[in-house]
Short mmCIF file of C-alpha atoms and ligand atoms in Angstrom, two decimals:
data_model
loop_
_atom_site.label_atom_id
_atom_site.label_comp_id
_atom_site.label_asym_id
_atom_site.label_seq_id
_atom_site.Cartn_x
_atom_site.Cartn_y
_atom_site.Cartn_z
CA MET A 1 161.96 115.20 127.36
CA LYS A 2 162.88 112.88 124.45
CA ILE A 3 161.82 112.10 120.76
CA THR A 4 160.09 108.35 120.78
CA ALA A 5 158.47 108.58 117.56
CA ILE A 6 158.48 109.78 114.17
CA GLU A 7 155.98 109.69 111.36
CA LEU A 8 156.56 111.35 107.72
CA TYR A 9 153.61 111.79 105.43
CA HIS A 10 153.62 112.60 101.70
CA VAL A 11 151.06 115.34 101.47
CA SER A 12 149.65 116.63 97.84
CA VAL A 13 146.93 118.90 97.54
CA PRO A 14 145.28 119.25 94.36
CA LEU A 15 145.13 122.87 92.87
CA LYS A 16 141.46 123.69 91.52
CA GLU A 17 143.73 125.39 88.30
CA ILE A 18 147.34 125.22 87.13
CA PHE A 19 149.36 127.58 89.01
CA TRP A 20 152.53 128.56 86.76
CA PRO A 21 155.07 129.98 88.94
CA THR A 22 157.65 132.35 87.92
CA TRP A 23 160.19 130.58 89.35
CA ILE A 24 160.14 127.66 87.30
CA PRO A 25 159.29 129.27 83.89
CA GLY A 26 156.90 127.43 82.02
CA TYR A 27 156.10 124.70 84.56
CA PRO A 28 152.39 123.89 85.47
CA GLN A 29 151.95 123.36 88.81
CA THR A 30 149.15 121.24 89.43
CA HIS A 31 149.99 120.39 93.51
CA ASN A 32 150.73 121.54 96.26
CA ARG A 33 153.07 119.00 97.62
CA PHE A 34 155.23 118.59 101.00
CA THR A 35 156.85 116.44 103.42
CA LEU A 36 154.82 116.38 106.67
CA ILE A 37 157.01 115.16 110.17
CA LYS A 38 155.19 114.59 113.05
CA ILE A 39 157.36 114.39 116.25
CA CYS A 40 156.32 112.48 119.58
CA THR A 41 157.71 112.63 122.75
CA ASP A 42 157.78 110.48 125.69
CA GLU A 43 155.51 113.42 127.53
CA GLY A 44 152.85 112.37 125.23
CA ILE A 45 153.22 116.01 123.36
CA GLU A 46 153.22 116.23 119.10
CA GLY A 47 155.04 118.65 117.47
CA TYR A 48 154.72 119.12 113.25
CA SER A 49 156.55 120.65 110.40
CA ALA A 50 156.46 120.41 106.46
CA GLY A 51 159.23 120.54 103.97
CA SER A 52 158.58 121.99 100.24
CA ALA A 53 158.49 118.70 98.12
CA MET A 54 158.22 118.51 94.16
CA GLY A 55 157.00 114.65 94.49
CA THR A 56 158.04 111.93 96.62
CA GLU A 57 161.79 112.45 96.74
CA ARG A 58 162.10 112.03 100.66
CA GLN A 59 160.86 108.61 100.84
CA GLY A 60 163.75 107.11 101.98
CA LEU A 61 164.58 110.17 104.27
CA GLY A 62 162.78 108.28 107.50
CA ASP A 63 165.68 105.30 107.61
CA LEU A 64 168.06 108.52 108.14
CA LEU A 65 166.15 110.74 110.62
CA GLY A 66 165.61 107.67 112.81
CA GLY A 67 168.93 107.45 113.94
CA TYR A 68 169.72 110.80 114.26
CA LEU A 69 166.54 112.25 116.12
CA ILE A 70 165.08 109.13 118.24
CA GLY A 71 166.02 109.48 121.89
CA SER A 72 166.71 113.14 121.65
CA ASP A 73 165.58 115.53 123.85
CA PRO A 74 163.46 117.96 121.22
CA THR A 75 163.73 120.72 124.07
CA ASP A 76 167.41 121.21 123.47
CA ILE A 77 167.33 123.26 120.22
CA ASP A 78 171.46 123.70 119.93
CA ARG A 79 171.51 119.64 120.03
CA ILE A 80 168.62 119.16 117.40
CA GLN A 81 170.15 122.06 115.31
CA ASN A 82 173.26 119.74 115.11
CA LEU A 83 171.84 116.57 114.71
CA LEU A 84 169.88 118.17 111.33
CA LYS A 85 173.03 119.40 109.71
CA GLN A 86 174.73 115.94 110.29
CA ALA A 87 171.84 114.53 108.97
CA GLY A 88 172.00 116.64 105.67
CA PHE A 89 176.12 115.90 105.16
CA LEU A 90 174.87 112.81 102.77
CA GLY A 91 172.82 115.45 100.79
CA TRP A 92 168.83 116.38 102.13
CA ARG A 93 168.80 119.70 104.05
CA ASN A 94 166.88 119.24 107.10
CA PHE A 95 166.21 122.49 108.96
CA TRP A 96 162.98 122.34 108.10
CA ILE A 97 162.15 119.60 110.79
CA GLU A 98 163.45 122.04 113.39
CA PRO A 99 160.36 123.78 113.75
CA ALA A 100 158.56 120.65 115.03
CA CYS A 101 160.58 120.94 118.19
CA TRP A 102 159.59 124.17 118.64
CA ASP A 103 156.02 123.41 118.44
CA ILE A 104 156.59 120.82 121.25
CA ILE A 105 157.94 123.13 123.30
CA GLY A 106 155.41 125.82 122.53
CA LYS A 107 152.84 122.99 123.95
CA LYS A 108 154.74 121.67 126.46
CA GLU A 109 154.82 125.68 127.84
CA ASN A 110 151.21 126.19 126.78
CA LYS A 111 152.71 129.39 124.72
CA PRO A 112 152.56 130.42 120.86
CA VAL A 113 156.79 130.11 119.71
CA TYR A 114 156.68 133.77 119.38
CA GLU A 115 156.17 134.46 122.88
CA LEU A 116 159.09 131.94 123.69
CA LEU A 117 161.17 134.35 121.22
CA GLY A 118 160.62 137.08 123.04
CA GLY A 119 157.22 138.29 120.63
CA LYS A 120 154.28 139.36 121.56
CA ALA A 121 150.72 138.84 119.73
CA ARG A 122 149.83 141.75 117.25
CA PRO A 123 148.32 142.32 114.30
CA VAL A 124 150.94 142.14 111.44
CA PRO A 125 150.12 144.02 108.20
CA VAL A 126 150.76 141.62 104.88
CA TYR A 127 151.71 142.34 101.70
CA LEU A 128 149.99 140.37 98.40
CA SER A 129 152.70 138.34 97.15
CA THR A 130 151.86 137.37 93.16
CA GLY A 131 153.29 134.29 91.89
CA GLU A 132 152.94 134.43 88.25
CA MET A 133 153.88 137.33 85.52
CA HIS A 134 150.88 138.29 83.85
CA ASP A 135 149.90 140.45 80.91
CA PRO A 136 151.03 144.07 82.39
CA VAL A 137 147.43 145.40 81.48
CA LYS A 138 145.85 142.58 83.35
CA ARG A 139 147.76 142.88 86.39
CA ILE A 140 146.60 146.31 86.63
CA ASP A 141 142.91 144.84 86.99
CA GLU A 142 144.14 142.35 89.55
CA LEU A 143 146.05 144.44 91.22
CA LEU A 144 143.35 147.17 91.64
CA ALA A 145 140.59 144.77 92.79
CA MET A 146 143.52 143.36 95.21
CA LYS A 147 143.85 146.92 96.92
CA GLU A 148 139.64 146.72 97.40
CA LYS A 149 140.06 144.05 99.53
CA GLY A 150 142.59 145.91 101.90
CA TYR A 151 146.44 145.04 100.33
CA LYS A 152 148.40 147.97 100.16
CA THR A 153 151.75 146.46 99.23
CA ALA A 154 152.50 144.14 96.35
CA LYS A 155 154.98 142.15 94.68
CA LEU A 156 155.46 141.90 91.13
CA ARG A 157 157.61 139.30 89.27
CA VAL A 158 159.60 139.77 86.22
CA LYS A 159 161.10 136.78 84.24
CA ASN A 160 161.14 137.92 80.86
CA PRO A 161 164.04 137.12 77.99
CA THR A 162 165.11 140.75 77.74
CA LEU A 163 165.68 143.82 80.09
CA GLU A 164 163.54 145.76 78.25
CA GLU A 165 160.92 143.47 78.37
CA ASP A 166 161.33 143.27 82.61
CA ILE A 167 161.23 147.01 82.40
CA ARG A 168 158.05 147.46 80.24
CA HIS A 169 156.25 145.20 83.05
CA ILE A 170 157.09 147.55 85.95
CA GLU A 171 156.80 150.59 84.39
CA VAL A 172 153.15 150.23 82.37
CA ILE A 173 151.98 148.82 86.00
CA SER A 174 154.03 151.70 88.14
CA LYS A 175 152.36 154.09 85.93
CA ALA A 176 148.70 152.65 86.61
CA VAL A 177 149.09 151.64 90.31
CA GLY A 178 152.03 153.56 91.92
CA ASP A 179 150.40 155.80 93.46
CA GLN A 180 147.93 153.86 94.65
CA MET A 181 149.85 150.69 96.03
CA VAL A 182 153.48 150.17 97.29
CA LEU A 183 155.33 147.90 94.73
CA GLY A 184 158.07 145.81 95.03
CA VAL A 185 159.40 143.58 92.15
CA ASP A 186 161.03 139.66 92.58
CA ALA A 187 163.34 138.66 90.11
CA ASN A 188 163.72 135.33 91.21
CA GLN A 189 167.32 135.08 90.17
CA GLY A 190 168.72 133.53 93.71
CA TRP A 191 168.07 129.99 92.98
CA LEU A 192 167.24 129.72 89.03
CA VAL A 193 165.41 126.25 88.02
CA SER A 194 165.50 125.88 84.19
CA ILE A 195 163.68 122.55 83.63
CA VAL A 196 161.46 123.83 81.09
CA ASP A 197 161.87 127.08 79.63
CA ARG A 198 165.94 128.43 79.59
CA ILE A 199 165.02 132.28 80.32
CA PRO A 200 168.74 133.52 80.31
CA ALA A 201 170.16 134.37 84.14
CA TRP A 202 170.65 138.51 84.59
CA ASP A 203 174.30 139.45 85.44
CA LEU A 204 175.31 142.56 87.36
CA GLU A 205 175.00 144.67 84.39
CA ARG A 206 171.73 143.83 84.10
CA ALA A 207 170.63 143.88 87.43
CA LYS A 208 172.04 147.47 87.57
CA GLU A 209 169.80 148.57 84.53
CA PHE A 210 166.99 147.41 86.12
CA ALA A 211 167.50 148.94 89.45
CA THR A 212 167.69 152.32 88.13
CA ALA A 213 164.57 151.30 85.70
CA CYS A 214 162.75 150.74 89.36
CA HIS A 215 163.99 154.02 90.49
CA HIS A 216 162.29 156.07 88.19
CA ASN A 217 159.48 153.86 88.69
CA ASN A 218 159.11 154.58 92.40
CA ILE A 219 159.69 150.06 93.04
CA GLU A 220 160.22 150.29 96.83
CA TRP A 221 162.44 146.80 96.79
CA ILE A 222 164.08 144.43 94.53
CA GLU A 223 164.55 140.89 95.58
CA GLU A 224 167.17 138.41 94.55
CA PRO A 225 168.63 139.79 91.39
CA LEU A 226 171.55 137.76 91.11
CA ASP A 227 172.31 134.35 92.56
CA SER A 228 172.18 133.86 95.92
CA ARG A 229 175.49 132.87 96.61
CA ASP A 230 177.22 135.57 94.23
CA TYR A 231 177.99 137.46 97.23
CA ASP A 232 180.42 140.42 95.53
CA GLY A 233 177.62 140.89 93.04
CA ASN A 234 175.06 141.17 95.18
CA ALA A 235 177.24 143.47 97.53
CA ALA A 236 178.14 145.56 94.51
CA LEU A 237 174.64 145.95 93.51
CA LYS A 238 173.35 147.38 96.62
CA LYS A 239 176.18 149.64 96.69
CA PHE A 240 174.81 151.05 93.37
CA SER A 241 171.11 151.07 93.92
CA LYS A 242 168.86 153.51 94.89
CA VAL A 243 166.28 150.89 95.23
CA LYS A 244 166.32 148.52 98.47
CA ILE A 245 168.08 145.27 97.31
CA SER A 246 166.88 141.98 99.13
CA GLY A 247 167.86 138.35 99.28
CA ALA A 248 169.04 135.14 101.08
CA GLU A 249 165.59 133.56 101.30
CA LEU A 250 166.93 130.09 100.66
CA ASN A 251 170.14 130.39 101.62
CA TYR A 252 172.00 127.40 103.82
CA GLY A 253 171.02 129.60 107.14
CA TRP A 254 173.55 131.24 109.20
CA ASP A 255 176.79 130.01 107.63
CA GLU A 256 176.00 131.56 104.14
CA ILE A 257 174.11 134.63 105.50
CA LYS A 258 176.81 135.89 107.77
CA ILE A 259 179.17 136.16 104.70
CA MET A 260 176.49 138.52 103.51
CA PHE A 261 176.62 140.44 106.46
CA GLU A 262 180.04 140.83 106.24
CA LYS A 263 180.01 141.83 102.61
CA ASP A 264 177.13 143.81 103.19
CA CYS A 265 174.69 142.26 100.17
CA PHE A 266 171.37 143.59 101.18
CA ASP A 267 169.14 146.00 102.55
CA VAL A 268 166.54 143.56 103.54
CA TYR A 269 167.08 140.20 104.95
CA GLN A 270 164.67 137.50 103.98
CA PRO A 271 165.86 133.96 105.25
CA ASP A 272 162.68 131.66 104.98
CA ALA A 273 163.27 129.39 108.18
CA MET A 274 161.99 126.49 106.22
CA PHE A 275 164.92 126.31 104.34
CA ALA A 276 167.63 129.10 105.99
CA GLY A 277 168.70 127.07 109.25
CA GLY A 278 165.44 126.42 110.80
CA ILE A 279 163.79 129.40 114.01
CA ALA A 280 167.03 129.28 115.98
CA GLN A 281 169.11 130.63 112.68
CA VAL A 282 166.63 132.83 111.78
CA MET A 283 166.60 134.46 115.16
CA LYS A 284 170.31 134.66 114.77
CA VAL A 285 169.39 136.59 111.35
CA ILE A 286 166.97 139.17 113.24
CA GLU A 287 169.28 140.24 115.74
CA THR A 288 172.25 140.60 113.19
CA CYS A 289 169.65 142.78 111.39
CA LYS A 290 168.90 145.20 114.45
CA GLU A 291 172.62 145.56 115.00
CA LYS A 292 173.49 146.35 111.37
CA LYS A 293 170.58 148.40 110.70
CA ARG A 294 169.26 146.30 108.09
CA LEU A 295 165.63 145.10 107.67
CA TYR A 296 164.26 141.20 108.12
CA SER A 297 161.11 140.18 105.88
CA PRO A 298 161.04 136.51 105.45
CA HIS A 299 160.19 134.58 102.35
CA THR A 300 157.24 132.53 103.07
CA TRP A 301 155.96 131.12 99.43
CA THR A 302 156.06 127.32 100.73
CA ASN A 303 152.83 126.13 101.87
CA GLY A 304 150.44 127.02 105.17
CA ILE A 305 152.53 125.47 107.99
CA GLY A 306 155.88 127.36 106.50
CA PHE A 307 153.76 130.68 106.65
CA TYR A 308 153.00 130.16 110.27
CA VAL A 309 156.65 129.33 111.08
CA ASN A 310 157.91 132.67 109.50
CA TRP A 311 154.86 134.57 110.82
CA ASN A 312 155.93 133.18 114.26
CA LEU A 313 159.23 135.16 113.74
CA VAL A 314 157.71 138.32 112.10
CA LEU A 315 155.91 138.14 115.63
CA ALA A 316 158.94 137.75 117.94
CA ASP A 317 160.70 140.86 116.14
CA THR A 318 158.77 143.38 117.86
CA THR A 319 160.10 146.11 116.72
CA ASN A 320 159.53 144.92 112.67
CA LYS A 321 157.25 147.33 110.45
CA LYS A 322 157.56 145.46 107.26
CA PRO A 323 154.48 143.72 105.58
CA LEU A 324 154.60 139.87 105.91
CA GLU A 325 154.75 138.42 102.60
CA PHE A 326 151.21 137.07 101.80
CA PRO A 327 151.62 134.39 99.07
CA LEU A 328 148.40 134.58 96.57
CA GLU A 329 147.66 133.94 92.96
CA GLU A 330 144.03 133.93 91.93
CA PRO A 331 142.24 131.51 91.23
CA SER A 332 144.81 128.90 91.67
CA TRP A 333 147.53 129.48 94.67
CA ILE A 334 144.56 130.56 97.17
CA PRO A 335 144.42 129.93 101.04
CA GLU A 336 142.42 126.63 100.85
CA GLN A 337 145.17 124.80 99.05
CA ARG A 338 148.26 126.54 99.95
CA GLU A 339 147.61 125.36 103.81
CA GLY A 340 146.10 122.47 102.50
CA ILE A 341 145.68 120.44 105.35
CA ILE A 342 145.22 123.60 108.13
CA ASP A 343 142.35 125.95 108.59
CA PRO A 344 143.33 128.57 105.79
CA VAL A 345 144.88 132.16 106.89
CA LEU A 346 143.26 135.16 105.74
CA PRO A 347 144.19 138.69 106.53
CA ASP A 348 141.07 141.05 107.58
CA SER A 349 139.81 143.80 104.91
CA ASP A 350 142.29 146.37 106.05
CA GLY A 351 144.84 144.14 104.90
CA MET A 352 145.91 142.92 108.47
CA LEU A 353 146.51 139.40 109.99
CA GLN A 354 145.37 138.95 113.44
CA PRO A 355 147.60 137.34 115.88
CA PHE A 356 146.92 133.52 116.34
CA LYS A 357 147.19 132.40 120.38
CA ARG A 358 147.30 129.01 119.80
CA PRO A 359 150.14 127.02 122.00
CA GLY A 360 153.35 126.23 119.91
CA LEU A 361 153.74 127.18 115.92
CA GLY A 362 149.57 127.71 116.19
CA PHE A 363 147.94 125.47 113.47
CA GLU A 364 145.95 122.40 113.92
CA ILE A 365 146.31 119.68 111.64
CA ASP A 366 142.88 118.48 110.30
CA LYS A 367 142.85 114.82 110.80
CA ARG A 368 140.33 114.49 108.28
CA LEU A 369 142.10 116.74 105.73
CA LEU A 370 145.44 114.74 106.32
CA LYS A 371 143.58 111.65 105.44
CA LYS A 372 142.48 112.93 102.06
CA TYR A 373 145.52 114.35 100.78
CA GLY A 374 148.37 112.64 102.80
CA LYS A 375 149.76 109.25 103.03
CA ARG A 376 152.06 108.06 105.68
CA PHE A 377 155.15 106.33 104.31
CA PHE A 378 157.44 105.89 107.35
CA LYS A 379 157.12 105.52 110.83
CA ILE A 380 159.58 104.64 113.49
CA THR A 381 159.47 104.41 117.35
CA GLU A 382 162.09 103.61 120.01
CA THR A 383 161.18 99.98 119.98
CA GLY A 384 161.35 99.97 116.20
CA LEU A 385 164.57 101.42 116.14
CA LYS A 386 165.98 98.87 118.72
CA LEU A 387 164.29 96.13 116.93
CA LYS A 388 166.18 97.25 113.85
CA VAL A 389 169.71 97.92 115.11
CA ILE A 390 169.51 94.37 116.48
CA ARG A 391 168.16 92.92 113.48
CA GLU A 392 171.68 94.55 111.69
CA LYS A 393 174.24 94.40 114.02
CA GLY A 394 173.28 91.70 116.31
CA ILE A 395 172.70 91.85 119.94
CA LYS A 396 175.96 92.15 121.37
CA GLU A 397 177.36 94.91 119.23
CA ALA A 398 173.42 96.66 119.75
CA LEU A 399 173.97 96.49 123.30
CA LYS A 400 177.17 97.97 123.33
CA LEU A 401 176.15 100.59 121.15
CA LYS A 402 173.48 101.21 123.36
CA ALA A 403 175.69 101.66 126.35
CA ARG A 404 177.86 103.97 124.41
CA LYS A 405 175.10 106.39 123.27
CA GLU A 406 173.91 106.38 127.08
CA GLY A 407 177.25 106.93 128.78
CA ASN A 408 177.70 110.05 126.30
MG1 MG B 501 161.52 135.87 96.21
#
């Protein structure tokens, strides 16, 4: 099979209310934005994936991708992984594109991707992943209401200027809710964004004191308490902490995560396939977690398509018992806007996600919604690429280039 056309879309789904992500302190998020890629093949199969975006920053990506991907075999994942890495040398990280090839393979084999990866259909428990830091008293009421809807585990966020305020936040909530729900907390220190508020970064001392407070407050896990490339700091903290430490959500795939295993940085590895190397590299992380007796629980906070990709990986990990991150912050970050151009995903009243059976990654693009929220900004076909090369290099060089590529 070969890739014959690529289309790229800017998708921008307006939120009903302003969302205040803890990971960009002070930033009012008004849209769920991502770049959608559609990869077409000579067998008429289409694969999709989506990369989170701030705006239209990938406007020029198509020019780069055409030369790398047109004519390649989408079922040869090793080769695709390699090409996407190469296409990233100039700047962009492109691993979010790789799942589109898995979507194609699944559709060709008429199987969900998790089955191709050795998994089978099963219900998966989810945890409520909050995105904002609310006043702790308000958050207590919200959590208790969510508990009534079936959520048994929840993740809080802390992003206060002082350690004391962060500790108070978890103390107040844990006291009121801790015996009714399992609680985790995300410090979002792994990849700091300070374009609005400049909240000071944690150092190892602060992280240790916070970990001790979490232990006293029965917190199950602490996420990203230090910079995601501070391998030694994370390893020292893991050694010290009585509470599980997790991280690696946005790291640069296996190249970085293998160092984390060597240094023993985390109890829980949470690579998001959309950032951390695509499906193939995350499978490597899952296998290594099994080998080294560590836990795997992916980050999923991107968009509905990203959620499906990581859900496939959890289904592939048949012995995984960890609840899956379910990003939800009412009334702004809710399934309809989070998914945007695919059907909203919702757990049942017992906090379980029933498996999907559709071939491929499992979602279906709603063409009407894509038309409403998306704008195609790039399309290239095999013929289009040929004409472009002839225009730029002349027919003689173009023919030589073709012969050379085909000869390899
Ligand atoms: Mg996180």
